[in-house]
Coordinates of C-alpha atoms in Angstrom, one line a residue:
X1 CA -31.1 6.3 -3.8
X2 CA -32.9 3.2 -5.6
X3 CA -32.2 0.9 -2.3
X4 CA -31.2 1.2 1.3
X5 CA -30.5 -1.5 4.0
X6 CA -28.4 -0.9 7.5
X7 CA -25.5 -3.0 9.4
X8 CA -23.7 -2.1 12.5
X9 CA -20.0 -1.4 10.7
X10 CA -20.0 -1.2 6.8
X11 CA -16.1 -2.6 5.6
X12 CA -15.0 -1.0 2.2
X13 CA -12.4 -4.1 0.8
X14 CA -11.5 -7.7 0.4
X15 CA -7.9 -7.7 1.2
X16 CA -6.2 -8.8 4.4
X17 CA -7.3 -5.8 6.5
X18 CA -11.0 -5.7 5.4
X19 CA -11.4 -9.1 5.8
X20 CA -9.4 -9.4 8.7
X21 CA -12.0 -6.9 10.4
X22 CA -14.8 -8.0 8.8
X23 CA -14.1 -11.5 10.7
X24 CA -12.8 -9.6 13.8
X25 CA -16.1 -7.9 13.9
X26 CA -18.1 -10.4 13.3
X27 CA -17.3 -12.5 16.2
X28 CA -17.3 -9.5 18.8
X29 CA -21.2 -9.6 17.3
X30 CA -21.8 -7.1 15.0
X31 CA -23.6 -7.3 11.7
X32 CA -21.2 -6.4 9.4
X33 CA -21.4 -6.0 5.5
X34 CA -18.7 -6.3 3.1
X35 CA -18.2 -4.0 0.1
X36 CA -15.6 -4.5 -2.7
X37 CA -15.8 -2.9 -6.2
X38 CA -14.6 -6.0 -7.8
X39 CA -14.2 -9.5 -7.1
X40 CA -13.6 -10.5 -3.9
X41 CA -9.8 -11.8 -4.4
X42 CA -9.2 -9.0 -6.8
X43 CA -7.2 -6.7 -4.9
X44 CA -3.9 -6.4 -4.2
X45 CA -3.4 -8.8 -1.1
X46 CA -3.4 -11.8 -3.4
X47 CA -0.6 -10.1 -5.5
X48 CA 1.9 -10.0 -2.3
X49 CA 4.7 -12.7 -3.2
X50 CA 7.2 -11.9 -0.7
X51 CA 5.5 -12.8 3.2
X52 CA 4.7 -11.7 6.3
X53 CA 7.9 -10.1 8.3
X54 CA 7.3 -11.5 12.1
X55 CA 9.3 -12.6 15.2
X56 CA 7.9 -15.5 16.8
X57 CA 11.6 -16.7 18.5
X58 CA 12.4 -19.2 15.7
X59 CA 15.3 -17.2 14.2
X60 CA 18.6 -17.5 16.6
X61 CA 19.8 -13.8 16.8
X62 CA 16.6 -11.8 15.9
X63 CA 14.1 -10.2 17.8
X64 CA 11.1 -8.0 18.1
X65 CA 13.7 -5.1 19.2
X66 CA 15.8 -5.8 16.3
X67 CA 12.4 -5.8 13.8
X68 CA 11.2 -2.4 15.1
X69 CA 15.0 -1.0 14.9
X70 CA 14.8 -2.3 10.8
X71 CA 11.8 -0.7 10.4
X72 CA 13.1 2.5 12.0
X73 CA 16.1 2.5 9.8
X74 CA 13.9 1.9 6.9
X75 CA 11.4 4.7 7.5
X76 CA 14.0 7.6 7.0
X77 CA 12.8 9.3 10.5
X78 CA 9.7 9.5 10.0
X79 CA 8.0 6.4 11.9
X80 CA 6.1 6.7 15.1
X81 CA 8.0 4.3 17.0
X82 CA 5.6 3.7 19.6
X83 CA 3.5 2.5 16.6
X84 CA 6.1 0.6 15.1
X85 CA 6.8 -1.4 18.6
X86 CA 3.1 -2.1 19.3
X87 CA 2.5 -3.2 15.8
X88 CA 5.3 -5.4 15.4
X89 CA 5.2 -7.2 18.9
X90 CA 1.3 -8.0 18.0
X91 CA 2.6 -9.8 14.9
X92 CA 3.3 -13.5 16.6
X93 CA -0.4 -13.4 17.8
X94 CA -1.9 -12.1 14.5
X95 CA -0.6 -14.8 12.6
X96 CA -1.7 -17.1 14.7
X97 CA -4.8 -16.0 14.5
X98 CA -4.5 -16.1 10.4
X99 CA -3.0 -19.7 11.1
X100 CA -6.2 -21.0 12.8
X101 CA -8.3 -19.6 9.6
X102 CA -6.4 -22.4 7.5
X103 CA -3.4 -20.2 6.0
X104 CA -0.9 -23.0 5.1
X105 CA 2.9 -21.2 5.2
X106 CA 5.8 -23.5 3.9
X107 CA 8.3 -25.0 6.5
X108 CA 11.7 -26.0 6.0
X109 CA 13.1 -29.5 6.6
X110 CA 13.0 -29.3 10.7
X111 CA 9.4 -28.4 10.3
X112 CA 10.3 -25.0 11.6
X113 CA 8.6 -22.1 8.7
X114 CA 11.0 -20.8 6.5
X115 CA 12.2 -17.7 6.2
X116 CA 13.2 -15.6 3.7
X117 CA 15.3 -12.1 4.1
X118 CA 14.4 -8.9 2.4
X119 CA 16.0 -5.5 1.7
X120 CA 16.7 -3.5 4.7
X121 CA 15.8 -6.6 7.3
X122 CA 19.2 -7.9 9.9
X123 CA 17.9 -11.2 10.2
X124 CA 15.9 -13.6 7.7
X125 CA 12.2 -13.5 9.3
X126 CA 9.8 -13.1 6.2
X127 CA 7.6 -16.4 6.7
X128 CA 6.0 -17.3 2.9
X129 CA 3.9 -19.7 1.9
X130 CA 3.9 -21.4 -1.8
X131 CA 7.2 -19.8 -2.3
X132 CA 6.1 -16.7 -3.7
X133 CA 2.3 -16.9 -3.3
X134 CA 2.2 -16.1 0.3
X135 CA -0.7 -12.9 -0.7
X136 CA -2.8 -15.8 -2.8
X137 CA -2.8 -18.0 0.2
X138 CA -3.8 -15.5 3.0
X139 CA -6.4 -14.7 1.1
X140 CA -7.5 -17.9 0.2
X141 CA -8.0 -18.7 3.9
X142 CA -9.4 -15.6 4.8
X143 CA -12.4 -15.8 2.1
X144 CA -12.9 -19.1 3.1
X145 CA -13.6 -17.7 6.6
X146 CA -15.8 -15.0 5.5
X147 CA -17.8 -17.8 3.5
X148 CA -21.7 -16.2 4.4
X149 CA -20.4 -12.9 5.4
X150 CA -23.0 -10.5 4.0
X151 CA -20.8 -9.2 0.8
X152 CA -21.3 -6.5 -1.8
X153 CA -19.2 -7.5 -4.7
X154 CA -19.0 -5.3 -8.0
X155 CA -19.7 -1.8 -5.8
X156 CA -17.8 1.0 -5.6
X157 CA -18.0 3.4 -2.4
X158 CA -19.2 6.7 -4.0
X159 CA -18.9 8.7 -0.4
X160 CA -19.4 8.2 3.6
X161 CA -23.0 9.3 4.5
X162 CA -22.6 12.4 7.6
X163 CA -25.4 13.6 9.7
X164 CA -25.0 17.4 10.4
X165 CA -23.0 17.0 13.5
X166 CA -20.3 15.5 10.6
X167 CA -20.5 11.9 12.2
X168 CA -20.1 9.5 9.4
X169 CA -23.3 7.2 9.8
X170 CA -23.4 5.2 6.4
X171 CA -21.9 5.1 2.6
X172 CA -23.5 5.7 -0.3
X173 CA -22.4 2.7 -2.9
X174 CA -22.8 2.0 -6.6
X175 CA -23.5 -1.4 -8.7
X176 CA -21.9 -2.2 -11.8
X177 CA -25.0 -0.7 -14.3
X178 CA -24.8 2.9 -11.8
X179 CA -27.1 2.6 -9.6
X180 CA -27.3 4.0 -6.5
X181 CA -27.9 2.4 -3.0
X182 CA -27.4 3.7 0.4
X183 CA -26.3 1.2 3.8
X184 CA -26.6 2.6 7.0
X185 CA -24.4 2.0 9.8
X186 CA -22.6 3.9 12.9
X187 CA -19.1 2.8 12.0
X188 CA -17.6 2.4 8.4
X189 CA -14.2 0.8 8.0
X190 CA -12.0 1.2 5.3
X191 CA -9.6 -0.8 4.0
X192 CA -9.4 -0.2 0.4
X193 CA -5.9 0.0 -0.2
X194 CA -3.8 2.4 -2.0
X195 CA -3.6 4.5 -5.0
X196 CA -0.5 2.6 -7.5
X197 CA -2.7 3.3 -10.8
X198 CA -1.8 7.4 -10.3
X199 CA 1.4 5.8 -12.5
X200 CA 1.5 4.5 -16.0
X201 CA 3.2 1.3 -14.8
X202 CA 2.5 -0.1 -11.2
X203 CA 2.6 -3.5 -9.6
X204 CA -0.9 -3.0 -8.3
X205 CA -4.5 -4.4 -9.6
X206 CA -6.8 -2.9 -11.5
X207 CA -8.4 -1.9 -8.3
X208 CA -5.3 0.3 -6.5
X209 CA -7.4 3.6 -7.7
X210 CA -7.2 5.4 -4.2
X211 CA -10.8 5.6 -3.8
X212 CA -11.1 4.9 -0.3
X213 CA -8.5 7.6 0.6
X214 CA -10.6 10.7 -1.5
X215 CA -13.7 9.5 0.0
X216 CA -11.9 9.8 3.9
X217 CA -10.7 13.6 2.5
X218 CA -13.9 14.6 1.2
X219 CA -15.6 13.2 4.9
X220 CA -13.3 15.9 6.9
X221 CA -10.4 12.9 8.1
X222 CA -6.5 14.1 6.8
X223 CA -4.0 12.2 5.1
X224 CA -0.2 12.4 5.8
X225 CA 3.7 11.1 4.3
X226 CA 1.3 11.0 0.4
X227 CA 4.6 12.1 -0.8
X228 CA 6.3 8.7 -0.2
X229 CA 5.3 6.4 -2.9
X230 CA 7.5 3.1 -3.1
X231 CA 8.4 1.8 -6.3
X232 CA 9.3 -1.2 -6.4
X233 CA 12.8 -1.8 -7.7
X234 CA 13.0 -4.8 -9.8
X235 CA 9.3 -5.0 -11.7
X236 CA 9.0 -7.5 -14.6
X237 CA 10.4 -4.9 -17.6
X238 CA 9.2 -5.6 -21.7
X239 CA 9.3 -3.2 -23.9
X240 CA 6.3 -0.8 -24.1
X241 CA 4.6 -2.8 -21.3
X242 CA 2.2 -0.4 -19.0
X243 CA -0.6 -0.9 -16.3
X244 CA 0.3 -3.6 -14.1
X245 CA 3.4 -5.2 -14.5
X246 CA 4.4 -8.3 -12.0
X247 CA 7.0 -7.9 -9.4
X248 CA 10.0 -10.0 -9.0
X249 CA 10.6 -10.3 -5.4
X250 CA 13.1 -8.8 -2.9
X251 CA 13.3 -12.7 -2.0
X252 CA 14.6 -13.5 -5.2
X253 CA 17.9 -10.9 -4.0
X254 CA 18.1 -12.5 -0.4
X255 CA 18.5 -15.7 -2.2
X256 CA 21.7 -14.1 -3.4
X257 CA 20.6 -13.0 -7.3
X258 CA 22.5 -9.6 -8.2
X259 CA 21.8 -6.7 -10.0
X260 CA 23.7 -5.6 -13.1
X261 CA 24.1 -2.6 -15.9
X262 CA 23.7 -3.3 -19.6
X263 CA 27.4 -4.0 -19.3
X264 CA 27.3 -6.8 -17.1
X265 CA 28.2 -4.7 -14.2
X266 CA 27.3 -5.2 -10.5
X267 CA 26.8 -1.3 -9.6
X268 CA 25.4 -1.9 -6.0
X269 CA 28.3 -2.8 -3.9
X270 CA 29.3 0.8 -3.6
X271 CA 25.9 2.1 -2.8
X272 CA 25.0 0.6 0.2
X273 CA 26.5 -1.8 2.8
X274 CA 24.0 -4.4 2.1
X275 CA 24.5 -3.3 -1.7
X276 CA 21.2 -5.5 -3.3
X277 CA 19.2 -5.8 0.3
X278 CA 19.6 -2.4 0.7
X279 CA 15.9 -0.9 1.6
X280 CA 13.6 -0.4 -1.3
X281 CA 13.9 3.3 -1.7
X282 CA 17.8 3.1 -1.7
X283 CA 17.8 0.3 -4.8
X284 CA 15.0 1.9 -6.9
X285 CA 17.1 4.8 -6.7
X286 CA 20.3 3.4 -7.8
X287 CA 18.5 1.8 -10.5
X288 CA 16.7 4.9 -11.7
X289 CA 20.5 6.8 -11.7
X290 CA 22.1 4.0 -13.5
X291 CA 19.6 3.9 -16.0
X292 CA 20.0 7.3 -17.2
X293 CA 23.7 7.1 -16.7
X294 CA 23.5 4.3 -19.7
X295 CA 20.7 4.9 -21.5
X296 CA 19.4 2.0 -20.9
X297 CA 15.5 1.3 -20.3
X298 CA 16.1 -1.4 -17.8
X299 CA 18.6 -3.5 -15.8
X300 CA 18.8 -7.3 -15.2
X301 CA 18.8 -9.3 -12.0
X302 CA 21.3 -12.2 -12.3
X303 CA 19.3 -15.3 -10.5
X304 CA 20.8 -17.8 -12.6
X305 CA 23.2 -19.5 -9.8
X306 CA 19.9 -19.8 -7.3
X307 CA 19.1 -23.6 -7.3
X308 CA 15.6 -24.7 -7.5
X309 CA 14.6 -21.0 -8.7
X310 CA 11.3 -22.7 -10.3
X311 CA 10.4 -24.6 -7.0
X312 CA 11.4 -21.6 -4.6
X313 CA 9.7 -18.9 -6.5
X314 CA 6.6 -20.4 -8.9
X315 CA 4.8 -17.3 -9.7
X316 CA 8.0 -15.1 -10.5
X317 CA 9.2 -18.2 -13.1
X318 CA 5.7 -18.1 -14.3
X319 CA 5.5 -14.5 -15.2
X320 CA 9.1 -14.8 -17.0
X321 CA 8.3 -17.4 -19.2
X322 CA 4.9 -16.3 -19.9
X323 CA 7.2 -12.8 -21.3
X324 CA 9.9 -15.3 -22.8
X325 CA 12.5 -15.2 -20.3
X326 CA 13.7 -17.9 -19.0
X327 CA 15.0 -16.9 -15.2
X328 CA 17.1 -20.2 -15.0
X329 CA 19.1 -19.4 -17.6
X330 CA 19.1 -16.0 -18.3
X331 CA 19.3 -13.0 -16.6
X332 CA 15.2 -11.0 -15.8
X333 CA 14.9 -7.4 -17.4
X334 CA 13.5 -5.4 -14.3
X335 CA 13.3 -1.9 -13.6
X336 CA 11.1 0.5 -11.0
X337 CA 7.6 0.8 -10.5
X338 CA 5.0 2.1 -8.2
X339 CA 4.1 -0.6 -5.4
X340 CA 3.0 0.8 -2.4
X341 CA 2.1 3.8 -0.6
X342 CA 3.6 4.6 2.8
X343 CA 1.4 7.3 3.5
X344 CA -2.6 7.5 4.0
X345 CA -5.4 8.4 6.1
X346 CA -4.4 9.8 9.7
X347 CA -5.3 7.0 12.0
X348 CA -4.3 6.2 15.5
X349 CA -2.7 2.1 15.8
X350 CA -6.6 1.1 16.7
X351 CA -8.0 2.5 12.9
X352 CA -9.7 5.6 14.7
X353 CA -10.0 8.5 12.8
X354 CA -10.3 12.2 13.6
X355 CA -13.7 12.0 12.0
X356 CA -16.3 10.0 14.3
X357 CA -17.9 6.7 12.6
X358 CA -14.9 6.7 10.4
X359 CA -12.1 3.7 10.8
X360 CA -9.1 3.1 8.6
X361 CA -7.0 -0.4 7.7
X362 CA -4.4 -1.3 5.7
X363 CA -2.4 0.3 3.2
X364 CA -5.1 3.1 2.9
X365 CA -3.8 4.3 6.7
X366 CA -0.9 6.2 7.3
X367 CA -0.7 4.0 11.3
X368 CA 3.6 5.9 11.6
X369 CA 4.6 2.2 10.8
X370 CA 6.0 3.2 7.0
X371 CA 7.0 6.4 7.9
X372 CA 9.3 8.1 4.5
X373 CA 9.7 4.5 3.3
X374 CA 7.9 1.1 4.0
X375 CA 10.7 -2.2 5.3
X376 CA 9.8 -5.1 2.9
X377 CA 6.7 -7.6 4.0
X378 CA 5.7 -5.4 7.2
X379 CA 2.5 -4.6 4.8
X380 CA 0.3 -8.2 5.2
X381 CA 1.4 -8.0 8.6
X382 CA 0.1 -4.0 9.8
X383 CA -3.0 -5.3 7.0
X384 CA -3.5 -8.5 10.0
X385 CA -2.8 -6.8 13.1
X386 CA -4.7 -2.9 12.4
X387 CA -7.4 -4.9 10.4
X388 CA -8.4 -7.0 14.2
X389 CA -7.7 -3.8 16.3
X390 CA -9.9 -1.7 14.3
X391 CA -12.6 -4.2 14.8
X392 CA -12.1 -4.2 17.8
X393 CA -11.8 -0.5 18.4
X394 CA -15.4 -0.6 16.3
X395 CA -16.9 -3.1 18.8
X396 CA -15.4 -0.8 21.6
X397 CA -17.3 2.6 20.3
X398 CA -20.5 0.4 19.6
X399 CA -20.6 -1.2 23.1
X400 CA -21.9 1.2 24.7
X401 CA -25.3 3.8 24.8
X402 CA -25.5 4.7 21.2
X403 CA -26.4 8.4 20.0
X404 CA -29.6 8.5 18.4
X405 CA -28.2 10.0 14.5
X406 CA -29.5 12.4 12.7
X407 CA -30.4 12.6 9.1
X408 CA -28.2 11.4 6.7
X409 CA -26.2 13.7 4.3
X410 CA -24.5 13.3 1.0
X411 CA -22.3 15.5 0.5
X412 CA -22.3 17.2 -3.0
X413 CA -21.5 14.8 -6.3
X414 CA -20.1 17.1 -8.3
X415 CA -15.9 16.5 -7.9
X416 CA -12.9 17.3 -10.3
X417 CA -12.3 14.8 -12.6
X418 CA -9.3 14.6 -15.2
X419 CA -8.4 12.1 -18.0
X420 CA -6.7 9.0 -16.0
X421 CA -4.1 8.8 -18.7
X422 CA -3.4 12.7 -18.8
X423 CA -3.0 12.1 -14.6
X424 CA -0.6 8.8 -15.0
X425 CA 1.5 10.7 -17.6
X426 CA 1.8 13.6 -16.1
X427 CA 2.7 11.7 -12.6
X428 CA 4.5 9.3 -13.9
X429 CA 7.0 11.9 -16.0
X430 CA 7.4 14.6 -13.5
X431 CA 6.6 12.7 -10.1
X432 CA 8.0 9.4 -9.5
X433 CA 11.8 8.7 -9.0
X434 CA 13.2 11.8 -8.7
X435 CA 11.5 15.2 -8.8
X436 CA 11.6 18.6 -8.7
X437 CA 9.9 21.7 -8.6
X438 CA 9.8 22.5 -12.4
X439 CA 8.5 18.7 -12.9
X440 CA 6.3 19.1 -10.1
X441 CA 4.7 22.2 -11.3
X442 CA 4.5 20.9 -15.0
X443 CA 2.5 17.9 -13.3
X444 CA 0.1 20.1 -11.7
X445 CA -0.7 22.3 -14.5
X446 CA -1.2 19.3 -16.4
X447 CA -3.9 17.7 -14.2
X448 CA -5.6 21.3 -13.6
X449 CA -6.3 21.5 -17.2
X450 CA -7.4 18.4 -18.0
X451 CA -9.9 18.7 -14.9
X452 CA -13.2 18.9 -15.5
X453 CA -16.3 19.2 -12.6
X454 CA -19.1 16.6 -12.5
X455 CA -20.7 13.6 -10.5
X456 CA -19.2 10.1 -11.0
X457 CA -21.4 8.1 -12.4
X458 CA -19.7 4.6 -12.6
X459 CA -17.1 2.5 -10.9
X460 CA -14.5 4.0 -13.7
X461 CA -16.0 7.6 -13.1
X462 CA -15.2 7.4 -8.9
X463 CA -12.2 6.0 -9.6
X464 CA -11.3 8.9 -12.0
X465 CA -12.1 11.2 -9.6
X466 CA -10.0 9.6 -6.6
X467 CA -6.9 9.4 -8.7
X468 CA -7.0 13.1 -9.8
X469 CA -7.4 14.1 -6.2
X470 CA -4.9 11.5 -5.3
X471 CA -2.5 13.8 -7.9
X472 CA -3.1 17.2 -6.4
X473 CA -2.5 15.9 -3.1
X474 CA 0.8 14.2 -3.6
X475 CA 2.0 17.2 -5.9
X476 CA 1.3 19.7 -2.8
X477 CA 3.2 17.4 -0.7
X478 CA 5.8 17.0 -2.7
X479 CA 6.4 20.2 -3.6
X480 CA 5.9 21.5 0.0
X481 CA 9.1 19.1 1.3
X482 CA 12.5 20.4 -0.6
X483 CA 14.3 17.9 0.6
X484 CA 15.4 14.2 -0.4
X485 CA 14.2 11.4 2.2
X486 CA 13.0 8.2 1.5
X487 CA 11.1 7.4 -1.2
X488 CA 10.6 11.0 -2.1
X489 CA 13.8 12.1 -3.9
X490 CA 13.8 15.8 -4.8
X491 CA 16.4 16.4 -7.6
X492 CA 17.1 19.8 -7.0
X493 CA 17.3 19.0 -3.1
X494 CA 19.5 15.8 -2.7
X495 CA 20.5 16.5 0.5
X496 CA 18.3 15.2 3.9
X497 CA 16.5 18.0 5.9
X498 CA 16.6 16.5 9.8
X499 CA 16.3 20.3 11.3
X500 CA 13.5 21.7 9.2
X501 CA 11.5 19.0 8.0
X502 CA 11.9 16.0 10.1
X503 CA 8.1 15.3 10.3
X504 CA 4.8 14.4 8.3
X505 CA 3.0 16.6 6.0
X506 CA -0.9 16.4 6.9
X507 CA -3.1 17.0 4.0
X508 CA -6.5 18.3 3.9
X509 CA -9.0 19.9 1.8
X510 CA -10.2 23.4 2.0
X511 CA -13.6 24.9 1.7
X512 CA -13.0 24.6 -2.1
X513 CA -12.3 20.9 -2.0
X514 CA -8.7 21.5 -3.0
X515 CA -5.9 19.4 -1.0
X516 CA -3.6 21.9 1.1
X517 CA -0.9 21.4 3.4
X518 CA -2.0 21.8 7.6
X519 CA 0.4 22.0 10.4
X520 CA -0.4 20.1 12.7
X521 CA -0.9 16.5 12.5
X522 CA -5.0 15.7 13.0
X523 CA -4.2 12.5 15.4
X524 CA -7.0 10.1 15.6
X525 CA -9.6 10.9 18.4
X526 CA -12.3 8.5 19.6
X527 CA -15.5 7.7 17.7

């Protein structure tokens, strides 16, 4: 290691959770470094355009029982709901919190904040701000906090640092030429997001690579729900168009704009009861059939009859024209693509791990808030509400008599790394909206061929190596559950499994580093 330096909790990520934390922690007293492998606003928390769903006793009807029981509904069985309720009933304060760091969120004309309804919510409680920028402006306000926080930019978390007991006591980091450096620290948070860039065509960053998740699986924590990755239903389509692709937003349907075939046909009124704000999974879905039922390569949303579209959503008329559609007047060419992960790293509603030293935030954790499918806009707010408890759950673990560590240990740099193209097609083709076990098993072989064994040497080698780990993970899981549920739909088994497989798939790696399915779910224990 060329350089080495120490802090009392190391926070992998810029977004809403990291930063969150990294403020959190801060003011309990801890000296806390940030890493983030690109710029700070890079990542995808600035990319968010729909809000922050909350209940702070605005909204006439609504409440925080009605918000958990949406989320429930949403999550296709597989939500803790004791997570759920305490995460949801800590949103009113979180926000304030994020309020009194300078976030600006747009109010309607009796100064009350506007809301916005999404897919699969009862009531309209998404609170925005700009529109469609809310991401941009939360994390405007939270870098402006962090202004002379101590901050890594431009390196990549290569792996967590163990002492033989297998307490994770630092991270190993590179820069942007390679080389090495090594901080030291008793608690290492991560909130480094998810893993969208597995696919061809995703509405994440450049930075969505999963890294984060393959270091917490190669430091002995487990991953569960991998399986469910939500595409987003109504992505930005042109012809050809890969990589990341911007998202028009499940606002833009609660504002009434309808989904139609090549033919001009509405085809989700027979669907679901809430037809176009039916939850995410339910609408990709329908989208994905009706595609192939017209040979079509995408569908259009019909916002024509929204007044003010350009004033109410900015960004979304911004990425239209800047493609040569003109939302006003014509209908937007959309079709699926990966957006979120619902699944992660085991963690208990705090960010505690089952590995000691080791925290999770974000949409890297799997908290039992997403469960088989995440409800529209709950991510900012799980990113604002787990990013301050971990901190505080760090401060907690640190307050008292500290073990004296021992030494240091990388674990070995050698890793299985494929092509990343040879990964996203193979994904892509045989495991996003609808799969089976033919697909599946094409995917695999695929990615085991093209997988060779060495030590990342760069940002683009790590991330390499995360997103072919990322594959064999969420191939195992999704070959291991034959049944349809949530965002995982299985093709060859359509039907919903409640007896046999009405609970998460944990995921960890054996002694040969391979990802393979445990049974039993490795709940978080204290550091």
């Amino acid at each position: 290691m060329a350089w080495a330096a120490s802090a009392d909790v190391v926070v992998v990520g810029s977004g809403v959770a990291g930063l969150t934390a990294a403020l959190d922690a801060a003011e309990a007293g801890l000296r806390v470094v940030v890493v983030t492998k690109d710029a700070p606003e890079a990542g995808c928390t600035r990319f968010a355009q729909g809000g922050v769903a909350v209940v702070v006793g605005d909204v006439p009807g609504d409440s925080v029982d009605a918000h958990v029981a949406d989320t429930l509904a949403a999550g296709g069985g597989l939500c803790d709901p004791a997570a759920v309720a305490s995460i949801v009933a800590e949103g009113p304060a979180a926000m304030r919190r994020l309020q009194a760091c300078g976030a600006v969120f747009d109010r309607g004309p009796d100064g009350r904040p506007a809301r916005a309804r999404e897919g699969g919510h009862s009531a309209f409680r998404v609170v925005h701000a700009g529109g469609d920028a809310t991401g941009a402006e939360i994390e405007r306000a939270l870098l402006a906090s962090a202004d002379g926080l101590p901050m890594l930019a431009g390196y990549v978390a290569l792996d967590a640092l163990r002492d033989d007991t297998g307490r994770v006591v630092g991270l190993a980091v590179l820069d942007e030429r390679g080389v090495a450096g090594m901080l030291h620290a008793p608690a290492v948070l991560l909130a480094s997001g998810g893993y969208g860039h597995l696919y061809a065509s995703t509405t994440n960053p450049e930075t969505a690579t999963g890294d984060g998740i393959a270091l917490a699986l190669r430091a002995g924590a487990t991953v569960a729900d991998v399986e469910f990755v939500q595409f987003h239903p109504t992505v930005l389509w042109m012809p050809g168009a890969g990589g990341r692709r911007p998202l028009v937003t499940e606002a833009v349907r609660g504002e009434g704009a309808l989904l139609i075939d090549r033919a001009g046909r509405r085809f989700m009124t027979g669907v679901h009861p809430l037809a176009e704000l039916a939850p995410r999974d339910v609408v990709a879905a329908a989208i994905t059939r009706r595609l192939a039922e017209t040979g079509a390569d995408c569908v259009w949303l019909e916002a024509t009859g929204i007044e003010d579209f350009t004033i109410r959503f900015p960004t979304v008329s911004a990425a239209c024209r800047a493609a040569g559609v003109d939302p006003v007047r014509e209908p937007i060419p959309v079709a699926p693509a990966a957006h979120y992960a619902c699944g992660g790293v085991v963690t208990d509603v705090d960010g505690r791990t089952a590995v000691p030293g080791l925290y999770a935030a974000g949409e890297i954790a799997r908290t039992g808030l997403h469960g088989a499918n995440r409800l529209a806009s709950n991510s900012l707010l799980e990113g604002l509400v787990v990013g301050g408890r971990a901190a505080r759950a760090v401060a907690a673990d640190l307050s008292g008599p500290r073990r004296a560590a021992g030494a240091a240990v990388l674990g070995s740099p050698a890793t299985g790394i494929a092509d990343r193209a040879t990964v996203q097609r193979a994904m892509s083709v045989n495991a996003g909206i609808g799969r089976d076990a033919a697909g599946l098993a094409a995917a695999s072989d695929a990615v085991e061929a093209a997988t060779l064994f060495g030590a990342p040497v760069d940002r683009s080698g790590v991330e390499d190596a995360a997103l072919t780990l990322l594959a064999q993970a969420v191939l195992v899981a999704a070959g291991t559950r034959t049944e349809t549920r949530g965002c995982h739909v299985r093709t060859d088994f359509p039907e919903r499994d409640d007896l046999w497989q009405r609970a998460s798939l944990v995921i960890g790696l054996d002694a040969a580093g391979a990802p393979v399915v445990r049974t039993e779910l490795a709940t978080a224990g204290a550091a």
